[in-house]
Tab-separated table of C-alpha atoms in Angstrom:
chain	number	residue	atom	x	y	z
A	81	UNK	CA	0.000	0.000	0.000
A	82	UNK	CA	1.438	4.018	-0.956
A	83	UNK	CA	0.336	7.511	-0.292
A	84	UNK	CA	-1.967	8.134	-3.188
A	85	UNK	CA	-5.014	10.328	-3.504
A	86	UNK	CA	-8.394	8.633	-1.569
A	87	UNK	CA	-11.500	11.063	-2.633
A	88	UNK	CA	-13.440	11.985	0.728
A	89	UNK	CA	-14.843	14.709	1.909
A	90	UNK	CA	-12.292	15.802	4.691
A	91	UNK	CA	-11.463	18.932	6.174
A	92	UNK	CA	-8.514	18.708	4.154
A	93	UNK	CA	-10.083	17.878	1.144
A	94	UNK	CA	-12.170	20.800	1.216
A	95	UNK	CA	-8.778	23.314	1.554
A	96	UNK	CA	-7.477	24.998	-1.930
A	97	UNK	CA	-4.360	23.230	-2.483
A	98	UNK	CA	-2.015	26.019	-2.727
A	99	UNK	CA	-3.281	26.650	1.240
A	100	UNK	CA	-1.913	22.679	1.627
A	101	UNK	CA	1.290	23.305	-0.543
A	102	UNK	CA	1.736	26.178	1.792
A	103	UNK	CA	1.048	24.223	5.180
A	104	UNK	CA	3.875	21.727	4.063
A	105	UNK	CA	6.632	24.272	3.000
A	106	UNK	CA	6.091	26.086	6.318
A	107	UNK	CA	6.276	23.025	8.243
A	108	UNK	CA	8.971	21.552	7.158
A	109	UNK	CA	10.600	25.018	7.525
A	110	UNK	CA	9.672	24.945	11.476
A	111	UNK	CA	11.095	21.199	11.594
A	112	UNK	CA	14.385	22.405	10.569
A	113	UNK	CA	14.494	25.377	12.621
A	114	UNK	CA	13.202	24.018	15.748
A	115	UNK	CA	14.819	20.480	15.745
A	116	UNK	CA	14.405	20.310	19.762
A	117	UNK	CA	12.438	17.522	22.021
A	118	UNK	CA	10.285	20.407	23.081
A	119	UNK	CA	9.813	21.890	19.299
A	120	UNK	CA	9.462	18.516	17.448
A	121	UNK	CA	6.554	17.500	20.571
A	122	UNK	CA	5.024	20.372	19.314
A	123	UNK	CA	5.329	19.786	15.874
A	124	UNK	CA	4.144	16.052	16.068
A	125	UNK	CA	0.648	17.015	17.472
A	126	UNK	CA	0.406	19.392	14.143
A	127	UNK	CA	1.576	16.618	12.151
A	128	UNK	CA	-0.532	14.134	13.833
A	129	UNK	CA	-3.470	16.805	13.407
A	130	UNK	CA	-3.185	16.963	9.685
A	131	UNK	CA	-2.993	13.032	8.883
A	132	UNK	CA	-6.614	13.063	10.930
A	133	UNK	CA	-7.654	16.221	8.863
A	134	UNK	CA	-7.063	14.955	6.110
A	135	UNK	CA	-9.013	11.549	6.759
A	136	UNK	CA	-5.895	9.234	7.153
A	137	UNK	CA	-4.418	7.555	10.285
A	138	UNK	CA	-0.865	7.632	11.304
A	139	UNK	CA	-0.186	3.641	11.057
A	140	UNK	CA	-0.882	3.836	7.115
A	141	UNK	CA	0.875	6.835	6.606
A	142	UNK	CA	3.623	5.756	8.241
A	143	UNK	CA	3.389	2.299	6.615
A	144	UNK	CA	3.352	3.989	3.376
A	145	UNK	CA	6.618	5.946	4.130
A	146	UNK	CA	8.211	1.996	5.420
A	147	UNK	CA	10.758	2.570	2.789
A	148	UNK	CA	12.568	5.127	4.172
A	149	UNK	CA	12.815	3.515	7.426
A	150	UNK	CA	16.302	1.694	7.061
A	151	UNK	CA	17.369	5.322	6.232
A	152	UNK	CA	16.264	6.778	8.807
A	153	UNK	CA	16.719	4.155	11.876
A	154	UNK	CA	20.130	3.545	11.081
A	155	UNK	CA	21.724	7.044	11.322
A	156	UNK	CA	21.458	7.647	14.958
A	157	UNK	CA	23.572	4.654	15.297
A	158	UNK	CA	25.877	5.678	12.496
A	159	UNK	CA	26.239	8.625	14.345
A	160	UNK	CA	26.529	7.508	17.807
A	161	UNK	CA	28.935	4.477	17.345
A	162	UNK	CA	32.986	5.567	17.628
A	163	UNK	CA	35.669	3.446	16.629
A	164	UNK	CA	37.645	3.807	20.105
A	165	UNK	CA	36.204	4.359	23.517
A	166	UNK	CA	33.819	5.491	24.729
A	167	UNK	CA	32.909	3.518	21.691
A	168	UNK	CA	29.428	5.457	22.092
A	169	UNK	CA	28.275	8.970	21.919
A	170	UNK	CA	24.936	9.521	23.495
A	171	UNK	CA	25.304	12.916	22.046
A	172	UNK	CA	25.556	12.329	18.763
A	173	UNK	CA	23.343	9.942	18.468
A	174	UNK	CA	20.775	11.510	20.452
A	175	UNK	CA	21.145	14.995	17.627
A	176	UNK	CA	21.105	12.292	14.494
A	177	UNK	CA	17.913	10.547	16.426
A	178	UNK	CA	16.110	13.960	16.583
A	179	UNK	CA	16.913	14.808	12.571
A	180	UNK	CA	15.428	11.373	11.934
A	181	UNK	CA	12.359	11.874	14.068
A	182	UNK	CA	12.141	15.100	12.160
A	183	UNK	CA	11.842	14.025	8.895
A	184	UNK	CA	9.086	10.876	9.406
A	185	UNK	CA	7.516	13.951	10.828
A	186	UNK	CA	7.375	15.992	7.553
A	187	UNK	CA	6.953	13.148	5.333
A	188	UNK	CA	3.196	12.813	8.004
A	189	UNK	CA	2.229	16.058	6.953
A	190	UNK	CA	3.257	15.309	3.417
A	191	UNK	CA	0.917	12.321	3.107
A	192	UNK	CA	-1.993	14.034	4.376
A	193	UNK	CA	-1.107	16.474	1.019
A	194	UNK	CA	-1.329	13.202	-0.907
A	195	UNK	CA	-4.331	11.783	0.190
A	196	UNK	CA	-6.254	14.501	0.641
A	197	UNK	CA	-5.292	16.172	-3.172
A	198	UNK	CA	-6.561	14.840	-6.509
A	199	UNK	CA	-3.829	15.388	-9.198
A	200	UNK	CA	-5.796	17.873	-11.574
A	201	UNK	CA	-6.253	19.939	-8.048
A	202	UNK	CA	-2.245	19.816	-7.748
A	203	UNK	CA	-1.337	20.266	-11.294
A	204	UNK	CA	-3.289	23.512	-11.468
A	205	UNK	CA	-1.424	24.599	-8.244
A	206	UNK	CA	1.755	23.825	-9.777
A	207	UNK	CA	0.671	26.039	-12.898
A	208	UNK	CA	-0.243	28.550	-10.434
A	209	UNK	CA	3.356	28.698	-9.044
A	210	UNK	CA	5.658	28.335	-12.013
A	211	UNK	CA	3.941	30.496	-14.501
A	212	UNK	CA	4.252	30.721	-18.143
A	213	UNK	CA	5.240	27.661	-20.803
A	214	UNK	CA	7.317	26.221	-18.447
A	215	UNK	CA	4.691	25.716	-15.694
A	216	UNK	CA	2.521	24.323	-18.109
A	217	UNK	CA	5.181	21.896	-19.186
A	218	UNK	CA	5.806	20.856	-16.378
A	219	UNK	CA	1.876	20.501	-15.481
A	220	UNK	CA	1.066	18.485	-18.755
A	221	UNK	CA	4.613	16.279	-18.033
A	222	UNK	CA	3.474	15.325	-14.384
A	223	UNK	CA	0.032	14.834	-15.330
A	224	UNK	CA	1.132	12.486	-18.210
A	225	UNK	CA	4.084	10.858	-15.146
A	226	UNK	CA	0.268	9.765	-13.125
A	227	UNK	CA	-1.419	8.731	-16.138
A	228	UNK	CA	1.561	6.551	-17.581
A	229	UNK	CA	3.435	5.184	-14.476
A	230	UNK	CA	0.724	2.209	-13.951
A	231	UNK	CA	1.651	1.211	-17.712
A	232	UNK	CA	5.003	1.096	-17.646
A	233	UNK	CA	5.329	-0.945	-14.504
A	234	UNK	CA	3.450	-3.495	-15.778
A	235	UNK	CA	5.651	-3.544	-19.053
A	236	UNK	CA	8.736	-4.012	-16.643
A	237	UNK	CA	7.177	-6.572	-14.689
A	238	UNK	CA	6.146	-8.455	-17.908
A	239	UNK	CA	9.661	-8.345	-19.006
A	240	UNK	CA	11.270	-9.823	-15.521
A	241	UNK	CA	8.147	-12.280	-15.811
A	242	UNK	CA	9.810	-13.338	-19.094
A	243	UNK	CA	13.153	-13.493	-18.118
A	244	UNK	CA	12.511	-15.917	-15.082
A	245	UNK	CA	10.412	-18.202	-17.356
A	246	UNK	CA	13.927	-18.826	-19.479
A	247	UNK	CA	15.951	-19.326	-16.412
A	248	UNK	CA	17.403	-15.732	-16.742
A	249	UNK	CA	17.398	-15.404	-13.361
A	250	UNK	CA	21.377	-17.186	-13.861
A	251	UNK	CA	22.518	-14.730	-16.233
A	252	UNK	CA	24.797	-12.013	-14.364
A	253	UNK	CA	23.503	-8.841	-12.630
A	254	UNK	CA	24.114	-6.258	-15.295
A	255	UNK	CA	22.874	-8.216	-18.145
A	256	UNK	CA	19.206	-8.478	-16.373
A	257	UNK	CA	19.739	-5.247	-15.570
A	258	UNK	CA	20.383	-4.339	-18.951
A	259	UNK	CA	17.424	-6.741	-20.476
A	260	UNK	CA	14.855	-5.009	-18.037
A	261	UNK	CA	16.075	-1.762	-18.892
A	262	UNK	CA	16.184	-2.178	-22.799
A	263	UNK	CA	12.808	-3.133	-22.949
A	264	UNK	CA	11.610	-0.151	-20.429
A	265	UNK	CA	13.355	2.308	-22.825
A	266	UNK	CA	12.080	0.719	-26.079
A	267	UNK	CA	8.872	0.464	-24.948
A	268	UNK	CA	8.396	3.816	-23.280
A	269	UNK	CA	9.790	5.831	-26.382
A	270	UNK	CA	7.530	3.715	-28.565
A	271	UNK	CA	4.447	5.212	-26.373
A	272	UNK	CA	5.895	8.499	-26.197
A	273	UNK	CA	6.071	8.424	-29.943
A	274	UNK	CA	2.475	7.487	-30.528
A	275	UNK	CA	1.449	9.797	-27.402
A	276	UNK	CA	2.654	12.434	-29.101
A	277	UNK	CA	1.361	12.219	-32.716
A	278	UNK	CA	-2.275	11.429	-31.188
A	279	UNK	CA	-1.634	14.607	-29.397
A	280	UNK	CA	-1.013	16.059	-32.231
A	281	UNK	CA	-3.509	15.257	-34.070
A	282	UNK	CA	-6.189	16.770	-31.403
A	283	UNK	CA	-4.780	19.969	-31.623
A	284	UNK	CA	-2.533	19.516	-28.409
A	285	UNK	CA	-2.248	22.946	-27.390
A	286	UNK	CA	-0.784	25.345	-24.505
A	287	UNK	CA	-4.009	26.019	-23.382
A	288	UNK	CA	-5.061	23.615	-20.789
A	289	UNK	CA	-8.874	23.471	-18.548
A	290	UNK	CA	-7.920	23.465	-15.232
A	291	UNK	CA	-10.377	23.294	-12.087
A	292	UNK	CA	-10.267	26.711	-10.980
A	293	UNK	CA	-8.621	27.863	-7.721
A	294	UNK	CA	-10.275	29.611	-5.423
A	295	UNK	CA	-9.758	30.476	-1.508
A	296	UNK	CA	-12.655	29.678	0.209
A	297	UNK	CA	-13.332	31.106	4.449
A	298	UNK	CA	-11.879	26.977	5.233
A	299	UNK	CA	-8.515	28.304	4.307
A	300	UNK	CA	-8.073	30.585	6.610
A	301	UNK	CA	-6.941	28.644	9.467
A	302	UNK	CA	-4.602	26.577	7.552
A	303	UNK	CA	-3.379	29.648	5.915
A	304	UNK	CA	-3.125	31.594	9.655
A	305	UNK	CA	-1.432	28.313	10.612
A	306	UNK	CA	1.479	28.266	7.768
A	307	UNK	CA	2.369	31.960	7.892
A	308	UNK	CA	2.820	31.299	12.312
A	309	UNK	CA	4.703	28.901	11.424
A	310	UNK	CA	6.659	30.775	8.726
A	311	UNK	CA	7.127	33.385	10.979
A	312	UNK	CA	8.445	30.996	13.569
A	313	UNK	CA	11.130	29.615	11.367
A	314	UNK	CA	12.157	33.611	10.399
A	315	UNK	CA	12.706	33.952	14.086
A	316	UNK	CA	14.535	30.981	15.016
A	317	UNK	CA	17.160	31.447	12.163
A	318	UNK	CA	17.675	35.404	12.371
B	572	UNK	CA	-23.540	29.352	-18.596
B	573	UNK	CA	-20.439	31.782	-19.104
B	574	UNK	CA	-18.523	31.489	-22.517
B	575	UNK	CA	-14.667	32.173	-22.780
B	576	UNK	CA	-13.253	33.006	-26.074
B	577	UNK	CA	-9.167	32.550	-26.208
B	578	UNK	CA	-7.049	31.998	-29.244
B	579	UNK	CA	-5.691	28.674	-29.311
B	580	UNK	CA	-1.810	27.985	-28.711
B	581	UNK	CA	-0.785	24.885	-30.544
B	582	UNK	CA	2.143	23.442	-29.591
B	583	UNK	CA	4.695	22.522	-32.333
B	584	UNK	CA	5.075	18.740	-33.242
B	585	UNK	CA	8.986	18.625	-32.583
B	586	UNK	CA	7.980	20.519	-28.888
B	587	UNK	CA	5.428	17.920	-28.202
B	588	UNK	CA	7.496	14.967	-29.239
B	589	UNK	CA	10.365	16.092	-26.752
B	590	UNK	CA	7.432	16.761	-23.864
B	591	UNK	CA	6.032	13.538	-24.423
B	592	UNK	CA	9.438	11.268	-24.559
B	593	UNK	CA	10.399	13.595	-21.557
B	594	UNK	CA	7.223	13.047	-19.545
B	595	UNK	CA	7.643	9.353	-20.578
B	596	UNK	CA	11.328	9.152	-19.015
B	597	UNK	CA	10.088	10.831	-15.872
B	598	UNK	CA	7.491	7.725	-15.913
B	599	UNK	CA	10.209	5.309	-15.959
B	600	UNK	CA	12.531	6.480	-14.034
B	601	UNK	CA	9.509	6.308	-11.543
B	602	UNK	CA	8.642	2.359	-12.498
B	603	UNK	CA	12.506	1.592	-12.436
B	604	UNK	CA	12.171	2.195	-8.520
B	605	UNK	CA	10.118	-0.304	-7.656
B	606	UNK	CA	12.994	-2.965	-9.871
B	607	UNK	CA	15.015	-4.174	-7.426
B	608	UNK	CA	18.139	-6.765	-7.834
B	609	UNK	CA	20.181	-8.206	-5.381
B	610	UNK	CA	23.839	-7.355	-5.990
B	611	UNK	CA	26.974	-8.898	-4.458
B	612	UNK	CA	28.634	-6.695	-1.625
B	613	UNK	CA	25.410	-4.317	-1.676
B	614	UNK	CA	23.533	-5.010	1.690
B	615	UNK	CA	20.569	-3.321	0.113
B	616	UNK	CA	19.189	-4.378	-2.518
B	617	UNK	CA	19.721	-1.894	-5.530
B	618	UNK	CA	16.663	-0.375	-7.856
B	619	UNK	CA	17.253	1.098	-11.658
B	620	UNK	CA	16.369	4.486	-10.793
B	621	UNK	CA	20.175	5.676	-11.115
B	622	UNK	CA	20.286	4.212	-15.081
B	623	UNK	CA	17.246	5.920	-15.573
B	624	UNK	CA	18.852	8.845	-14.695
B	625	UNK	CA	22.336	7.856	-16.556
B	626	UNK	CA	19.828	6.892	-19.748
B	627	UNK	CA	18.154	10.446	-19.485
B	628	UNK	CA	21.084	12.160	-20.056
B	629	UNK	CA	22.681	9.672	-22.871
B	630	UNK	CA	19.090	9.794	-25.265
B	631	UNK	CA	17.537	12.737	-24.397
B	632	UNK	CA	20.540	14.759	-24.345
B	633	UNK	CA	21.701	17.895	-21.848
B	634	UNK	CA	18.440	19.461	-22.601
B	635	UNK	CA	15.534	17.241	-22.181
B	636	UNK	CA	16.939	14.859	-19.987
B	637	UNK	CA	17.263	17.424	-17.099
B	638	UNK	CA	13.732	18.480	-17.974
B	639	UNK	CA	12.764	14.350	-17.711
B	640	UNK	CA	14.033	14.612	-14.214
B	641	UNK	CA	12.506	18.446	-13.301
B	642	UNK	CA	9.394	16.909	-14.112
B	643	UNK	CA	9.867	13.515	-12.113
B	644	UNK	CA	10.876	15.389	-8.966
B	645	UNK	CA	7.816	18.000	-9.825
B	646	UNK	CA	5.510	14.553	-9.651
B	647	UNK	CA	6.926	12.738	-6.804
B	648	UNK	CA	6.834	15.895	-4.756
B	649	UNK	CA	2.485	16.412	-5.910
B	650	UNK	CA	2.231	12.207	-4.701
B	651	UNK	CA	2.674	10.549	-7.517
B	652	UNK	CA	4.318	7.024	-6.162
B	653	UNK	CA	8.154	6.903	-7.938
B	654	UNK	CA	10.424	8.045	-5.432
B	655	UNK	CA	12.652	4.423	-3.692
B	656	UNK	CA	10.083	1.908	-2.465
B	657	UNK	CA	6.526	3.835	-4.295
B	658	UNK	CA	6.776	6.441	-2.034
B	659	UNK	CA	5.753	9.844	-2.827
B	660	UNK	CA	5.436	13.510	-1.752
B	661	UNK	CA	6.917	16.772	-0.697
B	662	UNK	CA	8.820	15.778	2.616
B	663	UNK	CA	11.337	13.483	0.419
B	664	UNK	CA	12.496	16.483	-1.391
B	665	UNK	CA	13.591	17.692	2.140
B	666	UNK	CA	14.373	14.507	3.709
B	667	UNK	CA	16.819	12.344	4.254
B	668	UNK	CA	18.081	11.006	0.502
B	669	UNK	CA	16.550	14.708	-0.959
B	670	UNK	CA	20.221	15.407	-1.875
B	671	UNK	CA	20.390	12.424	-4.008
B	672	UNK	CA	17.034	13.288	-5.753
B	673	UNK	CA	17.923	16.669	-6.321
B	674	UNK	CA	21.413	15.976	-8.072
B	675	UNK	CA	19.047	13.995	-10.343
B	676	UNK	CA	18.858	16.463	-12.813
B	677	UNK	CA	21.833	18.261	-12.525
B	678	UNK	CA	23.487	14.484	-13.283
B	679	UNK	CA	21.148	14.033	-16.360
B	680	UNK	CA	22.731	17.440	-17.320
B	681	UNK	CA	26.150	16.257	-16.885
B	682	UNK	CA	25.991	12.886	-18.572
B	683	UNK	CA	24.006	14.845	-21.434
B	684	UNK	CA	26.655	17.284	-21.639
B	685	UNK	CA	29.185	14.652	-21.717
B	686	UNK	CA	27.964	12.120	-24.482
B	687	UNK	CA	26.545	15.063	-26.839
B	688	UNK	CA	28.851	17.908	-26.229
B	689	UNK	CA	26.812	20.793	-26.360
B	690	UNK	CA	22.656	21.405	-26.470
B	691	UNK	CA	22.382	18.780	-29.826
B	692	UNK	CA	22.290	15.837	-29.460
B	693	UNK	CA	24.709	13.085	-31.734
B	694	UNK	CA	24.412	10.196	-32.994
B	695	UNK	CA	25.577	7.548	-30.276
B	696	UNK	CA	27.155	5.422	-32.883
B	697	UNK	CA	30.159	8.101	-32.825
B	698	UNK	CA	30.389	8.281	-29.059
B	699	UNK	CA	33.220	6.203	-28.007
B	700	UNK	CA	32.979	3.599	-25.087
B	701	UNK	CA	35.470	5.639	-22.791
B	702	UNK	CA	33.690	8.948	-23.501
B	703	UNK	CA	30.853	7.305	-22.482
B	704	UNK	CA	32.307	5.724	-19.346
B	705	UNK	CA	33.345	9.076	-18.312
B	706	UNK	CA	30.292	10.852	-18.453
B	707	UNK	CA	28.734	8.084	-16.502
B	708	UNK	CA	31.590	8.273	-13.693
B	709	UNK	CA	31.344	11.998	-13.587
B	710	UNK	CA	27.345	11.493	-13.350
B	711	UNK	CA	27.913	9.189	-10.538
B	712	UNK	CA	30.363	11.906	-8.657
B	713	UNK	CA	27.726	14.629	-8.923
B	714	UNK	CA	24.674	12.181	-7.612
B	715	UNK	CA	26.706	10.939	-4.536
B	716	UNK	CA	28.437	14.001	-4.169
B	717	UNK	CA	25.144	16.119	-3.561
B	718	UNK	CA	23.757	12.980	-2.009
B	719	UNK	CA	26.186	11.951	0.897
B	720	UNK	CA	25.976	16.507	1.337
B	721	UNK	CA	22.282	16.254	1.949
B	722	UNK	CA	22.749	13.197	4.391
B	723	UNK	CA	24.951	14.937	6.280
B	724	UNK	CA	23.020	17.766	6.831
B	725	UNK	CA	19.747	16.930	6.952
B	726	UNK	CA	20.881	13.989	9.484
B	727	UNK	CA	23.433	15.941	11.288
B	728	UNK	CA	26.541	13.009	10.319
B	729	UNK	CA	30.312	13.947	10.083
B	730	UNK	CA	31.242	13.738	6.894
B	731	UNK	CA	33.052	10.576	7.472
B	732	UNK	CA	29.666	8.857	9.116
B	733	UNK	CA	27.826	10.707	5.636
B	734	UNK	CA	29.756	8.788	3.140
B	735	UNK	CA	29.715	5.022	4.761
B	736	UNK	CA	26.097	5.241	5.270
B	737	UNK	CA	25.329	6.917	1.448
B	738	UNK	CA	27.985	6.273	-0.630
B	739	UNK	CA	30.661	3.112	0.364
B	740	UNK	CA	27.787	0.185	0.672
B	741	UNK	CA	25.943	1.480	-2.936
B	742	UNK	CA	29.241	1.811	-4.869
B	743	UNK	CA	29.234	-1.727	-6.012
B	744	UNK	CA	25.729	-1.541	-7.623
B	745	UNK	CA	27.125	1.614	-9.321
B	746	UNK	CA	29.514	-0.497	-11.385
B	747	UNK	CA	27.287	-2.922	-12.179
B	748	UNK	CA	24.841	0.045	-13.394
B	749	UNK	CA	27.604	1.821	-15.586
B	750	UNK	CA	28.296	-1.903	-17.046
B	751	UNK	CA	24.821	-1.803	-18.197
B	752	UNK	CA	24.129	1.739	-19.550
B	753	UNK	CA	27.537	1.360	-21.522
B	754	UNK	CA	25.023	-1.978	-22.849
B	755	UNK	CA	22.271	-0.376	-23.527
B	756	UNK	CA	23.549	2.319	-25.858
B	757	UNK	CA	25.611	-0.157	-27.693
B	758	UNK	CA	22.185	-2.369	-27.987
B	759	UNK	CA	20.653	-2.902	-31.044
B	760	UNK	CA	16.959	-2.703	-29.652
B	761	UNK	CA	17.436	0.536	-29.430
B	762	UNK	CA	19.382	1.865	-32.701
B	763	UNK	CA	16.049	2.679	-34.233
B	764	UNK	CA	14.325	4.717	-31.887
């Protein structure tokens, strides 16, 4: 199971996204500038907030963000372990520990972005931010990443599939490697190919339909929220 | 019922062929982390995302291959589910491996830069095997380089700490990865495309 958009009808859900974009920058800002036991408490119970707000729990969030973990869980002891006596340093491993506990932290608030945000919604936020014909590049590229990433798995998996059914599994690491890969590239450019001559053909232009954006009076606390915390951050670094 | 009247701006074939096979790379650079092998000496095991990065910069050149990987980090960071292990979202652009992500581009750049020398891209038949093998290594330099930095200070490690836990243990996959990009470009699956 991953992070990925679950429609509802959450508090989040309701919020414009560039309010939730917003809310994420400014607290991962506040995580970094206030990496303390008494800051990061703090922080948790807004992080914790936001999964609920958004309609998730904390279990599959975090479950979604497992991958990260050996990251993450191994750097305090990286950090703490000396070669030599003491042979460990609370210290260090106790300032590594909190940067870990900081980042599951933001990646919390990050999820309740995900799941809470269907992709037109963040496309046209993104299109919003970067303006001009490279914002809308960049909105029609990610929209087309969502659309074609389901496809392309499969045609990996298909080709591993293939390779195991001849025994390939005995060939050497880079020549799977490179089997797998050759038929991801060959197959990708061949869709791109015919992607973009269909386009073509229906007058693919720079003009996109976007929902439109629009703050709403739910905004305002998670707006209010963001710029404290924004303002936080400003005073804790200057 | 309201009515909007706005002049439409096509976009040119060549622009939306590039967009397309860029959009397309982002994709599989995405599906290439969730293919993972086991590799000798590697106590992780090791996904493609790094050759999709490599492969950005060999076909679709210094230009587009950066964009590829602008628009892959754009996606991951909106949810979409290709960063290591399907994960997705804003935090890993300022978490722990967000150096490595964020040399991404910058490495597709690079290796582009390398292979093509200059903004057009040549025909790979010309490139010789060790110009190729050095634009790889340099790639490699810039995406640890940035990498074990980001570690270090997102995670607070020494330097020394930094580089066993992001650099040493992957640096035999890395070999293995540079073995096969040099393969793919020489393959004749792809010579027509």
């Amino acid at each position: 199971m991953t992070v990925a958009y679950v429609p509802d009808d959450s508090r989040f859900h309701r919020l414009d996204p560039r309010s939730k974009l917003f809310l994420q920058v400014a607290f991962a800002a506040a995580a970094y500038a206030y990496t303390t036991p008494r800051g990061l408490a703090v922080l948790s119970v807004l992080a914790v907030s936001c999964v609920w707000a958004a309609g998730g729990t904390v279990r599959e969030a975090a479950w979604g963000y497992r991958w990260s973990a050996p990251f993450l869980l191994a750097a305090p002891v990286v950090a703490g372990v000396t070669v030599g006596p003491p042979w460990i340093r609370a210290a260090d491993a106790l300032t590594t520990g909190l940067a870990s506990y900081r980042v599951w932290i933001v990646l919390l608030v990050a999820a309740s972005f995900v799941r809470s945000t269907p992709v037109r919604e963040s496309r046209a936020a993104l299109q919003w931010l970067v303006p001009g014909r490279p914002g809308r590049a960049l909105g029609i590229g990610v929209a087309l990443v969502f659309r074609f990433l389901p496809l392309l798995r499969h045609d990996l998996a298909s080709t591993r599939a293939a390779i195991h059914a001849r025994c390939g599994a005995e060939r050497s690491v880079h020549h799977r490697m490179r089997i797998v890969a050759v038929a991801g590239i060959a197959r990708a450019i061949g869709r791109a190919d015919r992607l973009a001559t269909a386009l073509t053909a229906r007058c693919f232009a720079w003009n996109p339909t976007l929902p439109p954006l629009r703050f709403s009076r739910t905004d305002v606390p998670a707006v209010l929220l963001a710029t404290g915390l924004t303002v936080a951050a400003i005073i804790a670094v200057a | 019922m309201s009515t909007a009247t706005e002049s439409v701006d096509l976009v040119g074939h060549e622009s939306t062929r590039n967009l397309a096979r860029a959009a397309l790379f982002a994709a599989l650079v995405g599906a290439f982390a969730y293919v993972s092998f086991p590799v000798p000496l590697s106590p992780a095991p090791v996904t493609l995302q790094v050759l999709g990065v490599f492969l950005a910069g060999v076909l679709l050149g210094p230009v587009w291959g950066p964009a590829a990987l602008g628009i892959y980090l754009a996606a991951g960071a909106l949810g979409a589910p290709v960063f290591s292990g399907g994960a997705g979202g804003l935090g890993h652009l300022v978490g722990a491996t967000a150096g490595y992500l964020w040399s991404y581009p910058v490495a597709a750049g690079v290796v582009g830069l390398a292979v093509h020398r200059g903004p057009a891209l040549r025909d790979l038949d010309g490139v010789g095997v060790p110009t190729l093998v050095g634009g790889l290594i340099a790639g490699t330099v810039v995406i640890y380089a940035v990498g074990v930095t980001g570690l270090a200070l997102v995670l607070g490690l020494a330097p020394v700490e930094a580089v066993v836990q992001g650099a040493l243990v992957f640096l035999p996959a890395e070999a293995a990865k540079i073995a096969a990009a040099v393969g793919i470009v020489r393959s004749d699956a792809l010579a027509a495309t």
